Amino acid sequence: LGKTIEAGLILTEYRLRRLVRRCLVLVPTSDLALQWHRELESKLGHQPPHPWQVGRYLSRRQQDWRRFDTWIATYQAAVRHRAEYLEADWDLVIADEAHHLTNRSSEWYKLVKKFRCSHLLLLTATPVHHSVDDLFSLVSIIRPGHFGSLRAFRAFFSDESLANDTQRGAMVRLLSQVLIRNTLLAVADQVFTGRRVFKNVPVQLNEYESAFYEKVTNLVLTLGKATRHGRLPMEYYAIAKMASSSAKA
């Protein structure tokens, strides 16, 4: 499942319950920040005139934290301006691609650990990158002391010991208290209700639409010849898709 959508649903639900008003989303790159912005606005309706408006942090501007209820920023920007981020009153902090936080000596890890918010959500599809120690790092952000000390954790859990049913079972029980893992297989019965059914819906084009359709077809046919099997060239499908599915169309 898409982590952005899942987190957005959690944010929406918490706001409906009035548990969260102000939210900060941290991402590793500006491209991901833009993706989050688009997803929250287009798929979850967080845009005007809805009160849950979304803003992206721009370091070249003076921020008015009251302007938006949801702010999206990169970890780098938050570290660079840590004082104002830590002083802001956040109800929920969402840390995307949280596997970047497994290094306990990194500035990103130290920053997220210092947030004093009511709710903290870490998102990652790959919580273990190097060793089982990565789990200790992430869980220590959410619930310090959950695994005990690092020495005790390493004494009981290791990459080798997790092959043992006893240790593996203990790890699963501890993680189940702080981790939610959704897989496509686990929710397949909710997502797929059976075989996909395709239905062609006939559409009657008006005069202008027919003329446009004919011009697009002629344009494509002049750009490329039919394949040796007599099929239309791939250019036809690409341009036809843009002509019918673009925002301007």
PDB file of C-alpha atoms in Angstrom:
ATOM      1  CA  LEU A   1       0.000   0.000   0.000  1.00  0.00           C
ATOM      2  CA  GLY A   2       1.087   3.609  -0.574  1.00  0.00           C
ATOM      3  CA  LYS A   3       2.640   5.000   2.600  1.00  0.00           C
ATOM      4  CA  THR A   4       1.618   8.538   1.693  1.00  0.00           C
ATOM      5  CA  ILE A   5      -2.035   7.605   1.339  1.00  0.00           C
ATOM      6  CA  GLU A   6      -2.038   5.522   4.529  1.00  0.00           C
ATOM      7  CA  ALA A   7      -0.466   8.365   6.508  1.00  0.00           C
ATOM      8  CA  GLY A   8      -2.883  10.826   4.931  1.00  0.00           C
ATOM      9  CA  LEU A   9      -5.831   8.702   6.020  1.00  0.00           C
ATOM     10  CA  ILE A  10      -4.460   8.587   9.568  1.00  0.00           C
ATOM     11  CA  LEU A  11      -4.002  12.364   9.556  1.00  0.00           C
ATOM     12  CA  THR A  12      -7.545  12.890   8.262  1.00  0.00           C
ATOM     13  CA  GLU A  13      -9.047  10.511  10.839  1.00  0.00           C
ATOM     14  CA  TYR A  14      -7.177  12.137  13.723  1.00  0.00           C
ATOM     15  CA  ARG A  15      -8.368  15.546  12.614  1.00  0.00           C
ATOM     16  CA  LEU A  16     -11.956  14.382  12.411  1.00  0.00           C
ATOM     17  CA  ARG A  17     -11.575  13.102  15.970  1.00  0.00           C
ATOM     18  CA  ARG A  18     -10.043  16.480  16.931  1.00  0.00           C
ATOM     19  CA  LEU A  19      -6.896  14.797  18.165  1.00  0.00           C
ATOM     20  CA  VAL A  20      -4.672  16.637  15.695  1.00  0.00           C
ATOM     21  CA  ARG A  21      -4.768  20.134  14.269  1.00  0.00           C
ATOM     22  CA  ARG A  22      -1.204  20.990  13.252  1.00  0.00           C
ATOM     23  CA  CYS A  23       0.965  18.468  11.435  1.00  0.00           C
ATOM     24  CA  LEU A  24       4.558  18.449  10.182  1.00  0.00           C
ATOM     25  CA  VAL A  25       5.653  16.048   7.429  1.00  0.00           C
ATOM     26  CA  LEU A  26       9.400  15.463   7.049  1.00  0.00           C
ATOM     27  CA  VAL A  27      10.828  14.013   3.828  1.00  0.00           C
ATOM     28  CA  PRO A  28      14.377  13.444   2.540  1.00  0.00           C
ATOM     29  CA  THR A  29      14.030  15.299  -0.790  1.00  0.00           C
ATOM     30  CA  SER A  30      12.157  18.245  -2.261  1.00  0.00           C
ATOM     31  CA  ASP A  31      10.689  15.938  -4.924  1.00  0.00           C
ATOM     32  CA  LEU A  32       9.034  13.873  -2.201  1.00  0.00           C
ATOM     33  CA  ALA A  33       7.772  17.077  -0.584  1.00  0.00           C
ATOM     34  CA  LEU A  34       6.058  17.987  -3.845  1.00  0.00           C
ATOM     35  CA  GLN A  35       4.595  14.479  -4.119  1.00  0.00           C
ATOM     36  CA  TRP A  36       3.177  14.705  -0.591  1.00  0.00           C
ATOM     37  CA  HIS A  37       1.682  18.095  -1.391  1.00  0.00           C
ATOM     38  CA  ARG A  38      -0.030  16.755  -4.503  1.00  0.00           C
ATOM     39  CA  GLU A  39      -1.319  13.606  -2.807  1.00  0.00           C
ATOM     40  CA  LEU A  40      -2.799  15.444   0.182  1.00  0.00           C
ATOM     41  CA  GLU A  41      -4.489  17.997  -2.047  1.00  0.00           C
ATOM     42  CA  SER A  42      -5.688  15.819  -4.920  1.00  0.00           C
ATOM     43  CA  LYS A  43      -6.601  12.585  -3.117  1.00  0.00           C
ATOM     44  CA  LEU A  44      -7.497  13.703   0.395  1.00  0.00           C
ATOM     45  CA  GLY A  45      -8.973  17.131  -0.308  1.00  0.00           C
ATOM     46  CA  HIS A  46      -6.591  19.155   1.879  1.00  0.00           C
ATOM     47  CA  GLN A  47      -6.926  22.344  -0.150  1.00  0.00           C
ATOM     48  CA  PRO A  48      -9.019  25.538  -0.219  1.00  0.00           C
ATOM     49  CA  PRO A  49     -11.781  26.035   0.738  1.00  0.00           C
ATOM     50  CA  HIS A  50     -11.155  23.085   3.070  1.00  0.00           C
ATOM     51  CA  PRO A  51      -9.618  24.320   6.335  1.00  0.00           C
ATOM     52  CA  TRP A  52      -6.859  21.672   6.279  1.00  0.00           C
ATOM     53  CA  GLN A  53      -4.571  23.506   3.924  1.00  0.00           C
ATOM     54  CA  VAL A  54      -1.058  22.337   3.089  1.00  0.00           C
ATOM     55  CA  GLY A  55       2.085  24.437   2.846  1.00  0.00           C
ATOM     56  CA  ARG A  56       5.667  23.584   1.946  1.00  0.00           C
ATOM     57  CA  TYR A  57       8.572  25.049   3.856  1.00  0.00           C
ATOM     58  CA  LEU A  58      10.668  27.481   1.829  1.00  0.00           C
ATOM     59  CA  SER A  59      13.810  28.482   3.681  1.00  0.00           C
ATOM     60  CA  ARG A  60      14.155  31.743   1.759  1.00  0.00           C
ATOM     61  CA  ARG A  61      10.964  33.046   3.335  1.00  0.00           C
ATOM     62  CA  GLN A  62       9.998  33.943   6.854  1.00  0.00           C
ATOM     63  CA  GLN A  63       7.516  31.281   7.928  1.00  0.00           C
ATOM     64  CA  ASP A  64       4.170  32.038   9.489  1.00  0.00           C
ATOM     65  CA  TRP A  65       3.418  28.751  11.226  1.00  0.00           C
ATOM     66  CA  ARG A  66      -0.216  29.766  11.673  1.00  0.00           C
ATOM     67  CA  ARG A  67      -0.787  30.060   7.947  1.00  0.00           C
ATOM     68  CA  PHE A  68      -1.255  26.333   7.262  1.00  0.00           C
ATOM     69  CA  ASP A  69      -2.342  23.384   9.389  1.00  0.00           C
ATOM     70  CA  THR A  70       0.018  20.979   7.581  1.00  0.00           C
ATOM     71  CA  TRP A  71       3.624  21.804   6.735  1.00  0.00           C
ATOM     72  CA  ILE A  72       5.884  19.693   4.531  1.00  0.00           C
ATOM     73  CA  ALA A  73       9.649  20.098   4.781  1.00  0.00           C
ATOM     74  CA  THR A  74      12.862  18.230   4.053  1.00  0.00           C
ATOM     75  CA  TYR A  75      14.958  16.873   6.897  1.00  0.00           C
ATOM     76  CA  GLN A  76      17.780  19.142   5.745  1.00  0.00           C
ATOM     77  CA  ALA A  77      15.657  22.273   6.105  1.00  0.00           C
ATOM     78  CA  ALA A  78      14.405  21.178   9.517  1.00  0.00           C
ATOM     79  CA  VAL A  79      17.963  20.545  10.743  1.00  0.00           C
ATOM     80  CA  ARG A  80      19.142  23.881   9.353  1.00  0.00           C
ATOM     81  CA  HIS A  81      16.346  25.735  11.173  1.00  0.00           C
ATOM     82  CA  ARG A  82      15.899  23.322  14.069  1.00  0.00           C
ATOM     83  CA  ALA A  83      15.139  26.010  16.657  1.00  0.00           C
ATOM     84  CA  GLU A  84      11.986  27.277  14.963  1.00  0.00           C
ATOM     85  CA  TYR A  85      10.851  23.752  14.093  1.00  0.00           C
ATOM     86  CA  LEU A  86      11.260  22.462  17.620  1.00  0.00           C
ATOM     87  CA  GLU A  87       9.550  25.521  19.096  1.00  0.00           C
ATOM     88  CA  ALA A  88       6.520  25.221  16.794  1.00  0.00           C
ATOM     89  CA  ASP A  89       3.469  23.576  18.332  1.00  0.00           C
ATOM     90  CA  TRP A  90       3.002  20.301  16.402  1.00  0.00           C
ATOM     91  CA  ASP A  91       0.301  17.784  17.257  1.00  0.00           C
ATOM     92  CA  LEU A  92       1.563  15.183  14.782  1.00  0.00           C
ATOM     93  CA  VAL A  93       4.965  14.717  13.169  1.00  0.00           C
ATOM     94  CA  ILE A  94       5.225  12.300  10.218  1.00  0.00           C
ATOM     95  CA  ALA A  95       8.742  11.182   9.269  1.00  0.00           C
ATOM     96  CA  ASP A  96       8.746   9.665   5.792  1.00  0.00           C
ATOM     97  CA  GLU A  97      11.450   7.252   4.579  1.00  0.00           C
ATOM     98  CA  ALA A  98      12.334   6.726   8.231  1.00  0.00           C
ATOM     99  CA  HIS A  99      15.099   4.220   7.439  1.00  0.00           C
ATOM    100  CA  HIS A 100      17.240   7.356   7.030  1.00  0.00           C
ATOM    101  CA  LEU A 101      16.935   7.773  10.822  1.00  0.00           C
ATOM    102  CA  THR A 102      18.656   4.543  11.864  1.00  0.00           C
ATOM    103  CA  ASN A 103      22.026   6.254  12.413  1.00  0.00           C
ATOM    104  CA  ARG A 104      21.735   7.404  16.037  1.00  0.00           C
ATOM    105  CA  SER A 105      24.595   9.882  15.662  1.00  0.00           C
ATOM    106  CA  SER A 106      23.080  11.649  12.641  1.00  0.00           C
ATOM    107  CA  GLU A 107      21.550  15.119  12.829  1.00  0.00           C
ATOM    108  CA  TRP A 108      18.293  13.803  11.340  1.00  0.00           C
ATOM    109  CA  TYR A 109      17.921  11.226  14.113  1.00  0.00           C
ATOM    110  CA  LYS A 110      18.718  13.742  16.859  1.00  0.00           C
ATOM    111  CA  LEU A 111      16.224  16.254  15.474  1.00  0.00           C
ATOM    112  CA  VAL A 112      13.271  13.847  15.211  1.00  0.00           C
ATOM    113  CA  LYS A 113      14.010  12.461  18.686  1.00  0.00           C
ATOM    114  CA  LYS A 114      13.736  15.983  20.152  1.00  0.00           C
ATOM    115  CA  PHE A 115      10.248  16.735  18.861  1.00  0.00           C
ATOM    116  CA  ARG A 116       7.719  17.069  21.674  1.00  0.00           C
ATOM    117  CA  CYS A 117       4.460  16.227  19.946  1.00  0.00           C
ATOM    118  CA  SER A 118       1.365  14.281  20.897  1.00  0.00           C
ATOM    119  CA  HIS A 119       1.752  11.832  18.006  1.00  0.00           C
ATOM    120  CA  LEU A 120       4.754  10.653  16.003  1.00  0.00           C
ATOM    121  CA  LEU A 121       4.486   8.468  12.896  1.00  0.00           C
ATOM    122  CA  LEU A 122       7.504   6.908  11.159  1.00  0.00           C
ATOM    123  CA  LEU A 123       7.036   5.561   7.620  1.00  0.00           C
ATOM    124  CA  THR A 124       9.367   3.115   5.916  1.00  0.00           C
ATOM    125  CA  ALA A 125       9.081   0.120   3.632  1.00  0.00           C
ATOM    126  CA  THR A 126      12.577  -1.080   4.630  1.00  0.00           C
ATOM    127  CA  PRO A 127      13.079  -0.691   8.405  1.00  0.00           C
ATOM    128  CA  VAL A 128      16.174  -2.926   8.436  1.00  0.00           C
ATOM    129  CA  HIS A 129      18.970  -1.819   6.135  1.00  0.00           C
ATOM    130  CA  HIS A 130      22.173  -2.968   7.803  1.00  0.00           C
ATOM    131  CA  SER A 131      21.386  -4.991  10.914  1.00  0.00           C
ATOM    132  CA  VAL A 132      18.738  -5.597  13.554  1.00  0.00           C
ATOM    133  CA  ASP A 133      20.171  -2.545  15.366  1.00  0.00           C
ATOM    134  CA  ASP A 134      18.169  -0.449  12.885  1.00  0.00           C
ATOM    135  CA  LEU A 135      14.981  -1.574  14.630  1.00  0.00           C
ATOM    136  CA  PHE A 136      16.380  -0.456  17.979  1.00  0.00           C
ATOM    137  CA  SER A 137      17.092   3.010  16.549  1.00  0.00           C
ATOM    138  CA  LEU A 138      13.620   3.507  15.083  1.00  0.00           C
ATOM    139  CA  VAL A 139      11.718   2.150  18.070  1.00  0.00           C
ATOM    140  CA  SER A 140      13.831   4.315  20.416  1.00  0.00           C
ATOM    141  CA  ILE A 141      12.448   7.394  18.654  1.00  0.00           C
ATOM    142  CA  ILE A 142       8.843   6.310  19.065  1.00  0.00           C
ATOM    143  CA  ARG A 143       9.051   4.711  22.514  1.00  0.00           C
ATOM    144  CA  PRO A 144      12.386   5.143  24.318  1.00  0.00           C
ATOM    145  CA  GLY A 145      13.270   2.169  26.500  1.00  0.00           C
ATOM    146  CA  HIS A 146      10.860  -0.184  24.751  1.00  0.00           C
ATOM    147  CA  PHE A 147      13.717  -2.590  24.002  1.00  0.00           C
ATOM    148  CA  GLY A 148      15.635  -1.794  27.175  1.00  0.00           C
ATOM    149  CA  SER A 149      19.255  -0.726  26.818  1.00  0.00           C
ATOM    150  CA  LEU A 150      21.217  -1.202  23.610  1.00  0.00           C
ATOM    151  CA  ARG A 151      23.490  -3.682  25.397  1.00  0.00           C
ATOM    152  CA  ALA A 152      20.532  -5.760  26.583  1.00  0.00           C
ATOM    153  CA  PHE A 153      18.963  -5.584  23.122  1.00  0.00           C
ATOM    154  CA  ARG A 154      22.123  -6.829  21.457  1.00  0.00           C
ATOM    155  CA  ALA A 155      22.546  -9.564  24.054  1.00  0.00           C
ATOM    156  CA  PHE A 156      19.113 -11.025  23.324  1.00  0.00           C
ATOM    157  CA  PHE A 157      18.507 -10.009  19.715  1.00  0.00           C
ATOM    158  CA  SER A 158      21.037 -10.341  16.948  1.00  0.00           C
ATOM    159  CA  ASP A 159      20.924 -11.128  13.269  1.00  0.00           C
ATOM    160  CA  GLU A 160      21.918 -14.706  14.105  1.00  0.00           C
ATOM    161  CA  SER A 161      19.683 -15.212  17.160  1.00  0.00           C
ATOM    162  CA  LEU A 162      16.529 -14.211  15.252  1.00  0.00           C
ATOM    163  CA  ALA A 163      16.756 -17.554  13.489  1.00  0.00           C
ATOM    164  CA  ASN A 164      15.678 -18.978  16.841  1.00  0.00           C
ATOM    165  CA  ASP A 165      11.898 -19.250  17.311  1.00  0.00           C
ATOM    166  CA  THR A 166      12.016 -17.910  20.890  1.00  0.00           C
ATOM    167  CA  GLN A 167      13.906 -14.728  20.027  1.00  0.00           C
ATOM    168  CA  ARG A 168      11.938 -14.197  16.855  1.00  0.00           C
ATOM    169  CA  GLY A 169       8.650 -14.560  18.708  1.00  0.00           C
ATOM    170  CA  ALA A 170       9.756 -12.088  21.377  1.00  0.00           C
ATOM    171  CA  MET A 171      10.767  -9.593  18.693  1.00  0.00           C
ATOM    172  CA  VAL A 172       7.410  -9.927  16.937  1.00  0.00           C
ATOM    173  CA  ARG A 173       5.518  -9.350  20.212  1.00  0.00           C
ATOM    174  CA  LEU A 174       7.516  -6.232  21.049  1.00  0.00           C
ATOM    175  CA  LEU A 175       7.258  -4.807  17.548  1.00  0.00           C
ATOM    176  CA  SER A 176       3.503  -5.427  17.367  1.00  0.00           C
ATOM    177  CA  GLN A 177       3.055  -2.783  20.091  1.00  0.00           C
ATOM    178  CA  VAL A 178       4.653  -0.015  18.025  1.00  0.00           C
ATOM    179  CA  LEU A 179       4.564  -1.160  14.399  1.00  0.00           C
ATOM    180  CA  ILE A 180       1.822  -1.607  11.814  1.00  0.00           C
ATOM    181  CA  ARG A 181       2.797  -3.549   8.718  1.00  0.00           C
ATOM    182  CA  ASN A 182       0.390  -3.587   5.801  1.00  0.00           C
ATOM    183  CA  THR A 183       1.096  -5.716   2.778  1.00  0.00           C
ATOM    184  CA  LEU A 184      -0.895  -6.143  -0.401  1.00  0.00           C
ATOM    185  CA  LEU A 185      -1.524  -9.785   0.495  1.00  0.00           C
ATOM    186  CA  ALA A 186      -2.948  -8.805   3.901  1.00  0.00           C
ATOM    187  CA  VAL A 187      -5.511  -6.401   2.445  1.00  0.00           C
ATOM    188  CA  ALA A 188      -6.122  -8.091  -0.903  1.00  0.00           C
ATOM    189  CA  ASP A 189      -9.632  -9.114   0.077  1.00  0.00           C
ATOM    190  CA  GLN A 190     -10.433  -5.446   0.768  1.00  0.00           C
ATOM    191  CA  VAL A 191      -8.792  -4.078  -2.377  1.00  0.00           C
ATOM    192  CA  PHE A 192      -9.668  -6.719  -4.954  1.00  0.00           C
ATOM    193  CA  THR A 193     -13.222  -7.994  -4.927  1.00  0.00           C
ATOM    194  CA  GLY A 194     -12.710 -10.475  -7.745  1.00  0.00           C
ATOM    195  CA  ARG A 195     -11.682 -10.470 -11.367  1.00  0.00           C
ATOM    196  CA  ARG A 196     -11.305  -7.071 -12.922  1.00  0.00           C
ATOM    197  CA  VAL A 197     -14.171  -6.383 -15.294  1.00  0.00           C
ATOM    198  CA  PHE A 198     -13.663  -4.112 -18.260  1.00  0.00           C
ATOM    199  CA  LYS A 199     -16.610  -2.503 -19.965  1.00  0.00           C
ATOM    200  CA  ASN A 200     -16.490  -0.423 -23.119  1.00  0.00           C
ATOM    201  CA  VAL A 201     -18.731   2.596 -22.807  1.00  0.00           C
ATOM    202  CA  PRO A 202     -19.811   4.006 -26.203  1.00  0.00           C
ATOM    203  CA  VAL A 203     -19.420   7.792 -26.418  1.00  0.00           C
ATOM    204  CA  GLN A 204     -21.115   9.951 -29.009  1.00  0.00           C
ATOM    205  CA  LEU A 205     -18.735  12.728 -30.074  1.00  0.00           C
ATOM    206  CA  ASN A 206     -20.077  16.121 -30.980  1.00  0.00           C
ATOM    207  CA  GLU A 207     -18.937  18.040 -34.057  1.00  0.00           C
ATOM    208  CA  TYR A 208     -15.947  19.682 -32.385  1.00  0.00           C
ATOM    209  CA  GLU A 209     -14.817  16.508 -30.628  1.00  0.00           C
ATOM    210  CA  SER A 210     -15.033  14.512 -33.858  1.00  0.00           C
ATOM    211  CA  ALA A 211     -12.927  17.078 -35.692  1.00  0.00           C
ATOM    212  CA  PHE A 212     -10.323  17.068 -32.920  1.00  0.00           C
ATOM    213  CA  TYR A 213     -10.217  13.255 -32.863  1.00  0.00           C
ATOM    214  CA  GLU A 214      -9.715  13.133 -36.623  1.00  0.00           C
ATOM    215  CA  LYS A 215      -6.901  15.706 -36.507  1.00  0.00           C
ATOM    216  CA  VAL A 216      -5.076  13.810 -33.763  1.00  0.00           C
ATOM    217  CA  THR A 217      -5.403  10.554 -35.704  1.00  0.00           C
ATOM    218  CA  ASN A 218      -4.133  12.121 -38.931  1.00  0.00           C
ATOM    219  CA  LEU A 219      -1.240  13.741 -37.091  1.00  0.00           C
ATOM    220  CA  VAL A 220      -0.082  10.473 -35.617  1.00  0.00           C
ATOM    221  CA  LEU A 221      -0.451   8.553 -38.851  1.00  0.00           C
ATOM    222  CA  THR A 222       1.738  11.076 -40.635  1.00  0.00           C
ATOM    223  CA  LEU A 223       4.415  10.776 -37.934  1.00  0.00           C
ATOM    224  CA  GLY A 224       4.759   7.021 -38.141  1.00  0.00           C
ATOM    225  CA  LYS A 225       3.801   4.159 -40.388  1.00  0.00           C
ATOM    226  CA  ALA A 226       1.843   1.141 -39.270  1.00  0.00           C
ATOM    227  CA  THR A 227       3.898  -1.779 -37.992  1.00  0.00           C
ATOM    228  CA  ARG A 228       4.519  -4.803 -40.164  1.00  0.00           C
ATOM    229  CA  HIS A 229       1.569  -6.474 -38.462  1.00  0.00           C
ATOM    230  CA  GLY A 230      -0.708  -3.659 -39.569  1.00  0.00           C
ATOM    231  CA  ARG A 231      -1.079  -2.192 -36.078  1.00  0.00           C
ATOM    232  CA  LEU A 232      -1.021   1.483 -35.249  1.00  0.00           C
ATOM    233  CA  PRO A 233       2.386   2.822 -34.103  1.00  0.00           C
ATOM    234  CA  MET A 234       3.064   3.380 -30.409  1.00  0.00           C
ATOM    235  CA  GLU A 235       3.129   7.136 -31.062  1.00  0.00           C
ATOM    236  CA  TYR A 236      -0.578   6.969 -31.747  1.00  0.00           C
ATOM    237  CA  TYR A 237      -1.398   5.590 -28.322  1.00  0.00           C
ATOM    238  CA  ALA A 238       0.947   8.024 -26.548  1.00  0.00           C
ATOM    239  CA  ILE A 239      -0.508  11.121 -28.231  1.00  0.00           C
ATOM    240  CA  ALA A 240      -4.085   9.810 -28.015  1.00  0.00           C
ATOM    241  CA  LYS A 241      -3.606   9.283 -24.284  1.00  0.00           C
ATOM    242  CA  MET A 242      -2.272  12.813 -23.807  1.00  0.00           C
ATOM    243  CA  ALA A 243      -5.090  14.261 -25.885  1.00  0.00           C
ATOM    244  CA  SER A 244      -7.771  12.534 -23.804  1.00  0.00           C
ATOM    245  CA  SER A 245      -6.211  12.376 -20.330  1.00  0.00           C
ATOM    246  CA  SER A 246      -4.255  15.591 -19.915  1.00  0.00           C
ATOM    247  CA  ALA A 247      -5.427  18.354 -17.585  1.00  0.00           C
ATOM    248  CA  LYS A 248      -6.095  20.655 -20.544  1.00  0.00           C
ATOM    249  CA  ALA A 249      -8.180  17.993 -22.277  1.00  0.00           C
TER     250      ALA A 249
END
